[in-house]
mmCIF file with all atom_site columns, C-alpha atoms in Angstrom:
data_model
loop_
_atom_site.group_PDB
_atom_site.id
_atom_site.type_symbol
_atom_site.label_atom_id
_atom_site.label_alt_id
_atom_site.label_comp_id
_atom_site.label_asym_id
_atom_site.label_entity_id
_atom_site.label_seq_id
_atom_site.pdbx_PDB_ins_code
_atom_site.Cartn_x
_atom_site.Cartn_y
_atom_site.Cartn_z
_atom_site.occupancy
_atom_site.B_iso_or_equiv
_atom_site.pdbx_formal_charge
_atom_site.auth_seq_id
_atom_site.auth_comp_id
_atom_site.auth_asym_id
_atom_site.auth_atom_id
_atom_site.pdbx_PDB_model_num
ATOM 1   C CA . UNK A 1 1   ? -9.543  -23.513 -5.637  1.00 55.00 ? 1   UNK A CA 1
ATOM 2   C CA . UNK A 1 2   ? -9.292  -21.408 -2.642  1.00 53.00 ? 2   UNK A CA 1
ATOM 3   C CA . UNK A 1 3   ? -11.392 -18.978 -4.251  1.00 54.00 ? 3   UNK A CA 1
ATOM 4   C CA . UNK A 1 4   ? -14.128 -21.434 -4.702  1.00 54.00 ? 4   UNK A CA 1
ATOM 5   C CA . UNK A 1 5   ? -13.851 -22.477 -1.190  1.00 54.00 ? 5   UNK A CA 1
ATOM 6   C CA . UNK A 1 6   ? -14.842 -18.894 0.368   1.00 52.00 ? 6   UNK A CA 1
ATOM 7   C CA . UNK A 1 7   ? -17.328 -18.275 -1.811  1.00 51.00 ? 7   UNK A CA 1
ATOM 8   C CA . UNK A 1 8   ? -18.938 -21.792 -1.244  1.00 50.00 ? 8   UNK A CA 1
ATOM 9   C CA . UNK A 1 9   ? -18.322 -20.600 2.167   1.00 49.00 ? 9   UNK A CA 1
ATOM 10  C CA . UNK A 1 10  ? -20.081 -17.066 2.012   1.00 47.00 ? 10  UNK A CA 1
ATOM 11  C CA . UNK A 1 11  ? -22.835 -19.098 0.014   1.00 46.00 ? 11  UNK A CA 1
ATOM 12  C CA . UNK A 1 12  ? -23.840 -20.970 3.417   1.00 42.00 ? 12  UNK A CA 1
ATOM 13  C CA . UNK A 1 13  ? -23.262 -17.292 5.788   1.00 39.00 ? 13  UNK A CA 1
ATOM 14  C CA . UNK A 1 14  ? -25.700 -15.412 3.435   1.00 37.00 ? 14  UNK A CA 1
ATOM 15  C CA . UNK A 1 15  ? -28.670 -15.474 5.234   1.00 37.00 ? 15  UNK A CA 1
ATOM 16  C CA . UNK A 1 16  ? -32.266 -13.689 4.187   1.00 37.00 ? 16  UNK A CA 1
ATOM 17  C CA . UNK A 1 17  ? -33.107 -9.980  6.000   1.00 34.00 ? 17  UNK A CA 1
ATOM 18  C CA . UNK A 1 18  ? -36.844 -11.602 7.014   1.00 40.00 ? 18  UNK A CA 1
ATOM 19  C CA . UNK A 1 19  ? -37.138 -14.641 8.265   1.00 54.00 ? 19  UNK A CA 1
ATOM 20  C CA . UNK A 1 20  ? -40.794 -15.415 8.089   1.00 81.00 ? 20  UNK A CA 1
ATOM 21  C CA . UNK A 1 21  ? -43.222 -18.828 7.380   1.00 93.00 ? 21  UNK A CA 1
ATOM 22  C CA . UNK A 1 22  ? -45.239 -18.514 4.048   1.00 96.00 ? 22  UNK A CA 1
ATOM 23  C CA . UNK A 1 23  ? -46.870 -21.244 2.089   1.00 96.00 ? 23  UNK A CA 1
ATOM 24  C CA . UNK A 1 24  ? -47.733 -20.671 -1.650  1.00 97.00 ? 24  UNK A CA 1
ATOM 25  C CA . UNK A 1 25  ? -50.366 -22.735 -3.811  1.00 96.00 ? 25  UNK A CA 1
ATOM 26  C CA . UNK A 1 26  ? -49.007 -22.762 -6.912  1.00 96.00 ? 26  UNK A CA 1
ATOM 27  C CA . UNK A 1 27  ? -45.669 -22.523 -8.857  1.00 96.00 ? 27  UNK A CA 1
ATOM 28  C CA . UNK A 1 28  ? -46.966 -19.142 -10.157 1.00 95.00 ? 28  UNK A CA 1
ATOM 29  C CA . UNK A 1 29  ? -47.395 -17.655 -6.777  1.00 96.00 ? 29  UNK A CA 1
ATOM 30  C CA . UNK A 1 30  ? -43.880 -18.815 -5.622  1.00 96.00 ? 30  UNK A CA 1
ATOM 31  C CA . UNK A 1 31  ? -42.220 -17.302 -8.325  1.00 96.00 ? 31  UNK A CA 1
ATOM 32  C CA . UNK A 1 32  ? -44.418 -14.421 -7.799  1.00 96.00 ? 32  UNK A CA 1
ATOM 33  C CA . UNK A 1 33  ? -43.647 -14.250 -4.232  1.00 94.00 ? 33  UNK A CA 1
ATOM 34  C CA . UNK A 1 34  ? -47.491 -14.219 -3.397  1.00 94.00 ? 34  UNK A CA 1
ATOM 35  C CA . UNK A 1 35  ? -48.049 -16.565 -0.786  1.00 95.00 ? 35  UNK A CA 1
ATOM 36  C CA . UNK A 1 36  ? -49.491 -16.284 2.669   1.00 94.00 ? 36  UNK A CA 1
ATOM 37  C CA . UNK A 1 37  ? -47.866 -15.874 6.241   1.00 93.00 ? 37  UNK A CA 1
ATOM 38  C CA . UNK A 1 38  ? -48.068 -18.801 8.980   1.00 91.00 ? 38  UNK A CA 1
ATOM 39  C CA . UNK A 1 39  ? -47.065 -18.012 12.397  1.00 84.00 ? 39  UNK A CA 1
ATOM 40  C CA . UNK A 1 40  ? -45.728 -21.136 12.662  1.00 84.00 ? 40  UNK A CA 1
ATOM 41  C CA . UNK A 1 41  ? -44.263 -24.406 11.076  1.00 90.00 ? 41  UNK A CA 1
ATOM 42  C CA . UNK A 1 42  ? -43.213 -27.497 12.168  1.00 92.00 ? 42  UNK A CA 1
ATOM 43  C CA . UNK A 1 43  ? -40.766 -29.124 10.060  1.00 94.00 ? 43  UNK A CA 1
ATOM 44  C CA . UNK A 1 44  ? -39.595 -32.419 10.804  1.00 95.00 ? 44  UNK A CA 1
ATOM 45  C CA . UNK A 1 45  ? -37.184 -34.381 8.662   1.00 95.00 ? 45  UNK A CA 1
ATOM 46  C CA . UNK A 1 46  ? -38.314 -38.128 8.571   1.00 94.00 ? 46  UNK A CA 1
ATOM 47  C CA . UNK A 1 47  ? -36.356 -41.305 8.885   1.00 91.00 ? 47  UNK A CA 1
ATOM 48  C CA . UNK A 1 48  ? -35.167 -43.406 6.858   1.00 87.00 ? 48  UNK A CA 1
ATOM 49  C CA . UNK A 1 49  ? -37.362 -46.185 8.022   1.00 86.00 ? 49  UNK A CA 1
ATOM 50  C CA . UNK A 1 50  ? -40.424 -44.053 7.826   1.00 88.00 ? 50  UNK A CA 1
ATOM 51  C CA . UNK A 1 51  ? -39.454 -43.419 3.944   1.00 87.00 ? 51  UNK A CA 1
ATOM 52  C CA . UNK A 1 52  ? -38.945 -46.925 2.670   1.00 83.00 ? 52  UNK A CA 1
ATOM 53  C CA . UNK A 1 53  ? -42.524 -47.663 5.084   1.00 84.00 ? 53  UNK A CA 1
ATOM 54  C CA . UNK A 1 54  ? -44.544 -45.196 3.266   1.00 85.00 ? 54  UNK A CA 1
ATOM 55  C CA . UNK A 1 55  ? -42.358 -43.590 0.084   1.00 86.00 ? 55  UNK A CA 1
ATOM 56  C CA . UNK A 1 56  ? -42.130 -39.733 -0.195  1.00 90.00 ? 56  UNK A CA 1
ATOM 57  C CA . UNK A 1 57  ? -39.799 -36.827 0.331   1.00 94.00 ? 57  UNK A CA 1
ATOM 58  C CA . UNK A 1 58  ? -37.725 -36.347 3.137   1.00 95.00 ? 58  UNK A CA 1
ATOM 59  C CA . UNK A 1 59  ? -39.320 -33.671 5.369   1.00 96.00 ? 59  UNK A CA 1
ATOM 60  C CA . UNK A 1 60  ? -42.931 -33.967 7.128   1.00 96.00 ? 60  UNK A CA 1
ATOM 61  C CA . UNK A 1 61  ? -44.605 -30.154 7.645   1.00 95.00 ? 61  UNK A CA 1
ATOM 62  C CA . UNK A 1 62  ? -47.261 -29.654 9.939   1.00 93.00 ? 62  UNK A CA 1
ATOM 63  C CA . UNK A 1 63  ? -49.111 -26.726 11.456  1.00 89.00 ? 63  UNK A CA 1
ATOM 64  C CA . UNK A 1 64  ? -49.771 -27.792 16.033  1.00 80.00 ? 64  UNK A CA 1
ATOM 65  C CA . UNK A 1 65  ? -53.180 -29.131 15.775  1.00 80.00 ? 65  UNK A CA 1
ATOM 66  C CA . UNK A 1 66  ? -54.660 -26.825 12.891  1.00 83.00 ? 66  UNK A CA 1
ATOM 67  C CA . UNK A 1 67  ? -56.180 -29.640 10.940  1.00 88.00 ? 67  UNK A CA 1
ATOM 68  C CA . UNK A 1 68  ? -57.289 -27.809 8.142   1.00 91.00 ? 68  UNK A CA 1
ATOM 69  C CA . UNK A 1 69  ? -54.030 -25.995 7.598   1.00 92.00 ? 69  UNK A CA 1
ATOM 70  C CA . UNK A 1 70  ? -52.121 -29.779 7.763   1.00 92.00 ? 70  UNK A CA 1
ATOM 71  C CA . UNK A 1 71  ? -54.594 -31.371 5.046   1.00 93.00 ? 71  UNK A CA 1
ATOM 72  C CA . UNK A 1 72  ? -53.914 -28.270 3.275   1.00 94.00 ? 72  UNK A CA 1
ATOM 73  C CA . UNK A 1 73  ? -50.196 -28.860 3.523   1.00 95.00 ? 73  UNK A CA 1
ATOM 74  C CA . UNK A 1 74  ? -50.146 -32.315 2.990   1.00 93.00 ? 74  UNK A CA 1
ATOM 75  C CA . UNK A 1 75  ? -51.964 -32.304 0.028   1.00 91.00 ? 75  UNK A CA 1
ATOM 76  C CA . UNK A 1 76  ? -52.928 -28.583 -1.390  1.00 94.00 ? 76  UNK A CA 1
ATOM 77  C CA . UNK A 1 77  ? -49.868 -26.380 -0.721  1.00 96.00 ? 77  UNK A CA 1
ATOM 78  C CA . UNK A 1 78  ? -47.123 -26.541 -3.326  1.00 97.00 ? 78  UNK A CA 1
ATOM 79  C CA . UNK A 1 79  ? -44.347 -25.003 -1.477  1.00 97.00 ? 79  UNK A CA 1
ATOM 80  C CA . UNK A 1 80  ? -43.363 -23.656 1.562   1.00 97.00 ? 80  UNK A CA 1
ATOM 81  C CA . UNK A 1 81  ? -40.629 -21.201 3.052   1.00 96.00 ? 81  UNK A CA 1
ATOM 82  C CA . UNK A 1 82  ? -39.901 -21.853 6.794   1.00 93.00 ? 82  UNK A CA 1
ATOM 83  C CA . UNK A 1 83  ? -37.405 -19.147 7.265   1.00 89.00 ? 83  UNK A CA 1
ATOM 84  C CA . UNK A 1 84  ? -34.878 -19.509 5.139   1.00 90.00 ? 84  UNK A CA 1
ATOM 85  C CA . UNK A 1 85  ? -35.058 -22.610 3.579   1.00 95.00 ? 85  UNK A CA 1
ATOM 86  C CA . UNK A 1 86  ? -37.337 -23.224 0.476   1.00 97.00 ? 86  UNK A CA 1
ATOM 87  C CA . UNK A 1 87  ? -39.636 -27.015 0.552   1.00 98.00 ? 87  UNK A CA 1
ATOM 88  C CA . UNK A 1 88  ? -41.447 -27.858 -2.305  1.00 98.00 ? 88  UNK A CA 1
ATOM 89  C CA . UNK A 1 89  ? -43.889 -30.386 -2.051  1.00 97.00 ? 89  UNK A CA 1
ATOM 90  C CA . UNK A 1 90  ? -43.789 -33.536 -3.835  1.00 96.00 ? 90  UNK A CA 1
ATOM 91  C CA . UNK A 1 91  ? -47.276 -34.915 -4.006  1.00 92.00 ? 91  UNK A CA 1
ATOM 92  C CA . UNK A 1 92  ? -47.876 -33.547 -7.458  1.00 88.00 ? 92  UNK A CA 1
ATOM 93  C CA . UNK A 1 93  ? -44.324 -33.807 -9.231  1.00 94.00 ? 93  UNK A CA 1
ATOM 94  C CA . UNK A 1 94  ? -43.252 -36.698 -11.298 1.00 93.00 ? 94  UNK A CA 1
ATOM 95  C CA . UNK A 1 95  ? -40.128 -37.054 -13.295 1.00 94.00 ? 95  UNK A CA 1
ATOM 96  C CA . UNK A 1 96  ? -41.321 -38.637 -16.639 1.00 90.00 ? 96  UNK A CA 1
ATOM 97  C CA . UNK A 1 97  ? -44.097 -41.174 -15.598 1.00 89.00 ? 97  UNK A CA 1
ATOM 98  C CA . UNK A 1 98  ? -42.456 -41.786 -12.093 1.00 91.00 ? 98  UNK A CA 1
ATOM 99  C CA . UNK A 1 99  ? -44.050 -40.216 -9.156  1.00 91.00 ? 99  UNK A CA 1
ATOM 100 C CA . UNK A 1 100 ? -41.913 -38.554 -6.091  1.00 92.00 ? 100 UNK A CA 1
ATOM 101 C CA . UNK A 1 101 ? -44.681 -39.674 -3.509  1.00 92.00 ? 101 UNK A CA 1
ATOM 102 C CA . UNK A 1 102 ? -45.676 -37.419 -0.847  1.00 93.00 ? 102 UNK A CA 1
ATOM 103 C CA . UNK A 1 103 ? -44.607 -34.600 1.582   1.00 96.00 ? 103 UNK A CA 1
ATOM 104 C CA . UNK A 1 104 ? -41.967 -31.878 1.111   1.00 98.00 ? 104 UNK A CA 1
ATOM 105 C CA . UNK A 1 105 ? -38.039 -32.147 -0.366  1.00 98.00 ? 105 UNK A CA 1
ATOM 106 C CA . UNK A 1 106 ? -35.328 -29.393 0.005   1.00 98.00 ? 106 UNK A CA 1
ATOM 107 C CA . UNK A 1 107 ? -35.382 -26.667 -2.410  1.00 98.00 ? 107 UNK A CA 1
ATOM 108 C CA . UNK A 1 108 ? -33.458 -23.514 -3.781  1.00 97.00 ? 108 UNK A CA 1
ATOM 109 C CA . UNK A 1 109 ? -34.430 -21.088 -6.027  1.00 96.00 ? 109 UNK A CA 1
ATOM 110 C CA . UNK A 1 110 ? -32.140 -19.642 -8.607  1.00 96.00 ? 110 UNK A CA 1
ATOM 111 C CA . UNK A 1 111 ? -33.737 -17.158 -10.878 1.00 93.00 ? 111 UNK A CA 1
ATOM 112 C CA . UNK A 1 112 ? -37.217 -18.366 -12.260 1.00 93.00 ? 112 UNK A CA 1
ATOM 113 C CA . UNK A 1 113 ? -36.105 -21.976 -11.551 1.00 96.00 ? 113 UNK A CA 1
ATOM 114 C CA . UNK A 1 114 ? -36.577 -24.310 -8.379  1.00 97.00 ? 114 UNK A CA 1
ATOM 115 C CA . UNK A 1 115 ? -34.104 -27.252 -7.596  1.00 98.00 ? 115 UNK A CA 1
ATOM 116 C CA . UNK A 1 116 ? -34.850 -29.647 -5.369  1.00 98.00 ? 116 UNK A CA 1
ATOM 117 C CA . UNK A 1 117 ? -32.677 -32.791 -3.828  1.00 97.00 ? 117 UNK A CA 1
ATOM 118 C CA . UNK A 1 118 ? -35.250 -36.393 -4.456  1.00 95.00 ? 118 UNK A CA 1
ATOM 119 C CA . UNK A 1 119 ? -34.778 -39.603 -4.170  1.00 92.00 ? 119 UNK A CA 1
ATOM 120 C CA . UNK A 1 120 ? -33.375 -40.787 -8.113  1.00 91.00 ? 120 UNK A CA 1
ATOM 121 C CA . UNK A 1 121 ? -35.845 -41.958 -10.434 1.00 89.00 ? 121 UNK A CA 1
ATOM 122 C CA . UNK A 1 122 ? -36.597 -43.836 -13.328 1.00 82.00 ? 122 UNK A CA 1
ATOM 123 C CA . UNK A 1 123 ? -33.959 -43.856 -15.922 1.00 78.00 ? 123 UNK A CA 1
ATOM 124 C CA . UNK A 1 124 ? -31.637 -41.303 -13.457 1.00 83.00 ? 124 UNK A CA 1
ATOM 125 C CA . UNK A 1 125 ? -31.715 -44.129 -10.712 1.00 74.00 ? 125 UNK A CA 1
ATOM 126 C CA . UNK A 1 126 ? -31.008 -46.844 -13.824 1.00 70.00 ? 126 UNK A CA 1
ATOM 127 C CA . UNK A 1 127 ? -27.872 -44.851 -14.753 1.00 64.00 ? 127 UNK A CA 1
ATOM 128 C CA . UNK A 1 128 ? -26.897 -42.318 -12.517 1.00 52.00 ? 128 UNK A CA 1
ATOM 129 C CA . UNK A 1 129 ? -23.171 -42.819 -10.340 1.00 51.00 ? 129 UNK A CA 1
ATOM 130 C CA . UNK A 1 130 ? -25.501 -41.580 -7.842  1.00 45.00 ? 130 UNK A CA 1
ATOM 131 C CA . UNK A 1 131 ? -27.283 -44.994 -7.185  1.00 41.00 ? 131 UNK A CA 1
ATOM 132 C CA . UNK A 1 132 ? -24.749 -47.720 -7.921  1.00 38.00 ? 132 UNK A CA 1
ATOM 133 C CA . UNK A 1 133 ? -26.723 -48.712 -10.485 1.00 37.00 ? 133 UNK A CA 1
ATOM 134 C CA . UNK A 1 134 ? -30.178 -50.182 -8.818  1.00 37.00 ? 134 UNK A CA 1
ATOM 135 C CA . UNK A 1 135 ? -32.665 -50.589 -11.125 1.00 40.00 ? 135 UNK A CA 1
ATOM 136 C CA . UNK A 1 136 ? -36.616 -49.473 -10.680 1.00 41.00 ? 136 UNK A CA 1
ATOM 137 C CA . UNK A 1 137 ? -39.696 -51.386 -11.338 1.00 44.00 ? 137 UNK A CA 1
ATOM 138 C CA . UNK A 1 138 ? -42.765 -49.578 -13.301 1.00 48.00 ? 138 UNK A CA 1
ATOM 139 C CA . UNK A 1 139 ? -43.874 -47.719 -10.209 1.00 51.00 ? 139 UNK A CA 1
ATOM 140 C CA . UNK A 1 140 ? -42.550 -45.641 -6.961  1.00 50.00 ? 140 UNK A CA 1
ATOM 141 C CA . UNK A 1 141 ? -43.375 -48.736 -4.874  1.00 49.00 ? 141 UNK A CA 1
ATOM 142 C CA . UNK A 1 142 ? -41.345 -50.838 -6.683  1.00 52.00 ? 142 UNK A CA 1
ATOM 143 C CA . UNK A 1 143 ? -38.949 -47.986 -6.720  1.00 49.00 ? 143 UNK A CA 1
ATOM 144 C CA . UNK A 1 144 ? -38.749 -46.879 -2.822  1.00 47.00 ? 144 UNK A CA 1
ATOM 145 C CA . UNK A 1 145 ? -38.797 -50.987 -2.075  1.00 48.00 ? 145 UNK A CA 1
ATOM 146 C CA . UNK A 1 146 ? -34.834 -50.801 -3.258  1.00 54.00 ? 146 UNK A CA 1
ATOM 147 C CA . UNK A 1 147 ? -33.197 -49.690 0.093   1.00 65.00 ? 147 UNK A CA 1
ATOM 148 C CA . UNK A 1 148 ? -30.301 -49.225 -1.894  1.00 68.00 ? 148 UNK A CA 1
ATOM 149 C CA . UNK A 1 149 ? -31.843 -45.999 -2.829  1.00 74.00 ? 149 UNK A CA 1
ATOM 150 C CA . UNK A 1 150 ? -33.340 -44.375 0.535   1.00 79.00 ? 150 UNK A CA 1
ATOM 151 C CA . UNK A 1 151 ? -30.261 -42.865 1.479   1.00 82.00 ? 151 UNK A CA 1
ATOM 152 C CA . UNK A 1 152 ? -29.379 -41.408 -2.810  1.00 90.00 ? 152 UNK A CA 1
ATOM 153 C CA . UNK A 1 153 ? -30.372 -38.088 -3.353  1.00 94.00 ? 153 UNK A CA 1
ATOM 154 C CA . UNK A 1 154 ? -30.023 -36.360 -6.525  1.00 96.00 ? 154 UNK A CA 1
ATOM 155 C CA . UNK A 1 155 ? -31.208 -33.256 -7.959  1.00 98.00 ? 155 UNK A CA 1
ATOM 156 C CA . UNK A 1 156 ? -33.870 -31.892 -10.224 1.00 98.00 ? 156 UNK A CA 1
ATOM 157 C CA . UNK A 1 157 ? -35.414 -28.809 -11.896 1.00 98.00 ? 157 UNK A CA 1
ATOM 158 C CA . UNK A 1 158 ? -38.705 -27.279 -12.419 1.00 97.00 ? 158 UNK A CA 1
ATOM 159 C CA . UNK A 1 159 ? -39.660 -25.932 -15.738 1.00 94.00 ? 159 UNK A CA 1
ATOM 160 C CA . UNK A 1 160 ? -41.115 -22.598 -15.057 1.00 93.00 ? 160 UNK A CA 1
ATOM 161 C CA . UNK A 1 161 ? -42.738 -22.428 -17.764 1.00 92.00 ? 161 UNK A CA 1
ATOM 162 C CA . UNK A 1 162 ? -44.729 -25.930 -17.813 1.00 91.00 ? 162 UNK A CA 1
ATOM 163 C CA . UNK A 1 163 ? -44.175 -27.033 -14.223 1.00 91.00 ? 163 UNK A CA 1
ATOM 164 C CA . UNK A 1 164 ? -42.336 -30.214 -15.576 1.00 94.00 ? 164 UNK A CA 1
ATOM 165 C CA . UNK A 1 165 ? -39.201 -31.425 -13.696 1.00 97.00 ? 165 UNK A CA 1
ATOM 166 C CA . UNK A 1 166 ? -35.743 -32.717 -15.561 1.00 96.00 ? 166 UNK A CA 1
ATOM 167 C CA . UNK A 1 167 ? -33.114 -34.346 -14.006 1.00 96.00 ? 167 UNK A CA 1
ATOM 168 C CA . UNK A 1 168 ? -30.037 -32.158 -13.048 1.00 97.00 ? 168 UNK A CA 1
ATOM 169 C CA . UNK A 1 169 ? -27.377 -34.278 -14.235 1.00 95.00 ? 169 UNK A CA 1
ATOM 170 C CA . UNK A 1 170 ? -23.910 -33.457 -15.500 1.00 95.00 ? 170 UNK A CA 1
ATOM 171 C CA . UNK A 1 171 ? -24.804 -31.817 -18.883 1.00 95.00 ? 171 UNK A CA 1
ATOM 172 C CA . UNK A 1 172 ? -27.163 -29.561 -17.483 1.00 97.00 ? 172 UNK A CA 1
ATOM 173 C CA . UNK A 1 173 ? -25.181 -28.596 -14.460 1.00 97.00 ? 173 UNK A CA 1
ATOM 174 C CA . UNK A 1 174 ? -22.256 -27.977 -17.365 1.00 97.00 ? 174 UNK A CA 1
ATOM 175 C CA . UNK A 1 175 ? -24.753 -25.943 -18.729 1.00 97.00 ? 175 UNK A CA 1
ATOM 176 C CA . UNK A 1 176 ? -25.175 -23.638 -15.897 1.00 97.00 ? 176 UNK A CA 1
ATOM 177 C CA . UNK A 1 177 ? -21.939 -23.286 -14.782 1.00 97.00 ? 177 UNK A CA 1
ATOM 178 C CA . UNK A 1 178 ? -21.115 -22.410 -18.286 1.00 95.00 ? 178 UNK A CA 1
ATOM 179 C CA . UNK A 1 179 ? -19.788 -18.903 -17.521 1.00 92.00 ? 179 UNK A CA 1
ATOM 180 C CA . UNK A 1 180 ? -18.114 -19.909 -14.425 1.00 96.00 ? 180 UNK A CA 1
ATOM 181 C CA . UNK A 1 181 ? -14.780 -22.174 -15.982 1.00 96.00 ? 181 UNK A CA 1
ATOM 182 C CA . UNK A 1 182 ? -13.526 -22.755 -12.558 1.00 97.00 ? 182 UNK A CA 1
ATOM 183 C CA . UNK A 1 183 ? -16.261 -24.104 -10.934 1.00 97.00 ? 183 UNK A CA 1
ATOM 184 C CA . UNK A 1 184 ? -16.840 -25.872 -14.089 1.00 97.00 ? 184 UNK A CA 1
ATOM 185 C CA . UNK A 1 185 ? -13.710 -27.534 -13.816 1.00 97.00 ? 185 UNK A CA 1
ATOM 186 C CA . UNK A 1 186 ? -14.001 -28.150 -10.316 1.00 97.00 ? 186 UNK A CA 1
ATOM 187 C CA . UNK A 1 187 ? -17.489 -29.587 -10.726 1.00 97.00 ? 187 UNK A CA 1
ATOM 188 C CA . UNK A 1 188 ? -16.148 -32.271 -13.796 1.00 96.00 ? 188 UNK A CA 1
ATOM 189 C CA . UNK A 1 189 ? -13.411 -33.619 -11.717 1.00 96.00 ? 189 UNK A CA 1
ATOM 190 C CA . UNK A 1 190 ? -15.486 -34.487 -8.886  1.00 95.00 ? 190 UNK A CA 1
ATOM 191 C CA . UNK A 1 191 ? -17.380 -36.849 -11.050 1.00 93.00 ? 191 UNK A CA 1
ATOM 192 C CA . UNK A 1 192 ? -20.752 -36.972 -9.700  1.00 93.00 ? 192 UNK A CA 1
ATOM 193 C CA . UNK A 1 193 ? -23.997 -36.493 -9.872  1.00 94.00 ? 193 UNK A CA 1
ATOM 194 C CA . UNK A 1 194 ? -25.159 -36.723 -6.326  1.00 94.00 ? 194 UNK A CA 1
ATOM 195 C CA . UNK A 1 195 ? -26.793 -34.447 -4.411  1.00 95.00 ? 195 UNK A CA 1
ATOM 196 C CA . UNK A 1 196 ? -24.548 -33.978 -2.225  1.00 95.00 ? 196 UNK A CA 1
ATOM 197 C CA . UNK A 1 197 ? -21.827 -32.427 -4.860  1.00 96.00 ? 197 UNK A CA 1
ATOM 198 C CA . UNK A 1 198 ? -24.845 -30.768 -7.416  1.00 97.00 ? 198 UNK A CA 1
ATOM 199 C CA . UNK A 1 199 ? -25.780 -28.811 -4.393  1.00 97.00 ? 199 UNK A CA 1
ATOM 200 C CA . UNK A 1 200 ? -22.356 -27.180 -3.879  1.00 97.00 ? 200 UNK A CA 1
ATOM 201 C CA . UNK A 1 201 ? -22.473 -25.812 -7.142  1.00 98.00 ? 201 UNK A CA 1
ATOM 202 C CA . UNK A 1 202 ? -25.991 -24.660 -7.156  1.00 98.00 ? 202 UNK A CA 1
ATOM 203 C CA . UNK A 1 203 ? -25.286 -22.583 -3.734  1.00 97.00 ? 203 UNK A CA 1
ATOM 204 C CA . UNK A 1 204 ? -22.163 -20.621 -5.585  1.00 96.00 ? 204 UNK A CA 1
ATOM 205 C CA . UNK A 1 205 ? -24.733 -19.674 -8.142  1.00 96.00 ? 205 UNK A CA 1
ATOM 206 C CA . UNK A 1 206 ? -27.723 -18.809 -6.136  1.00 95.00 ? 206 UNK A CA 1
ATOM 207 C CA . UNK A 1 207 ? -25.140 -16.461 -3.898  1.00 93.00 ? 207 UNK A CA 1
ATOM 208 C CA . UNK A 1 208 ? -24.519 -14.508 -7.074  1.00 88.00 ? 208 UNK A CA 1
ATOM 209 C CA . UNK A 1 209 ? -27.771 -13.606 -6.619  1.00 82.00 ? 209 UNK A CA 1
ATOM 210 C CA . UNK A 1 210 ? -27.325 -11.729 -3.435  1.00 66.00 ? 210 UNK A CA 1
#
């Protein structure tokens, strides 16, 4: 256990060489790392109110008063990395027939494959631990309209391969911690599938990368 600790630890320290602002159009380009350099990015996380208003993820980017760049990044861009951290944006995705709604979530990338922290959907937000069990209606409205759920976060993955995104749950997460029994074990006995928990795990495997 204390050995999971530090490297959780050491998974929050590692930090990239570069720190730099790029924005990439496409799921190809990010994996490609082919994307092109802003000077600057203003990321802004929005509330809680603001969400349930108007749906969506939970970070607003904008570029000062470039217009073209923020209708470009509202509604073109498919990722973007602001320093460090990785955003993907939501406007296109859907899980299953359920859309995510608009601007940018959290992301990480491990390998070929982006995981990013949403609001829970469709049959995830009709079963999951993660949402005490509130049911959605036919569309995000309905969906977002549970207040229940503004404050859940779960995660999911993008195929690389066909751009569609599954629900990272506890079989897949067994799944990827498969060669790590420790973690695995520590992962099953917190009994979860929130966001909050997935994205401890995910961290200890994206600083293997390093």
């Amino acid at each position: 256990m204390k050995k999971l600790c530090f490297l959780l630890l050491m998974s929050w320290l590692v930090m990239e060489v570069t720190a730099q602002n790029v924005v990439y159009s496409n799921l190809k380009g990010l994996l490609a790392c082919e994307g092109d350099t802003v000077t600057s990015l203003k990321v802004e996380r929005r509330t809680k109110n603001h969400i349930l208003m108007t749906g969506g993820a939970d970070y607003k980017i904008s570029v000062g008063s470039d217009d073209s760049m923020c209708k470009y990044l509202k509604s073109r861009c498919y990722a973007v990395q602001a320093d460090t951290s990785l955003y993907i944006n939501c406007k296109r995705l859907r899980y299953k027939k359920f859309r995510f709604g608009g601007w940018y979530a959290p992301a990480l990338r491990i390998g070929d494959h982006i995981y990013f922290s949403a609001i829970p959907l469709g049959s995830v937000a009709a079963g999951s631990d993660a949402t005490m069990d509130v049911m959605l209606g036919g569309k995000f409205g309905d969906a977002i309209a549970a207040s229940a759920l503004i404050s859940k976060r779960v995660y999911y993955e993008i195929d690389p391969e066909t751009n569609k995104v599954g629900f990272v749950g506890k079989e897949r997460m067994e799944e990827l911690l498969e060669g790590h029994p420790d973690w695995k074990t520590a992962y099953l006995n917190e009994n979860s599938e929130s966001a909050k928990v997935t994205d401890k795990y995910l961290r200890l495997l994206k600083a293997e990368e390093k």
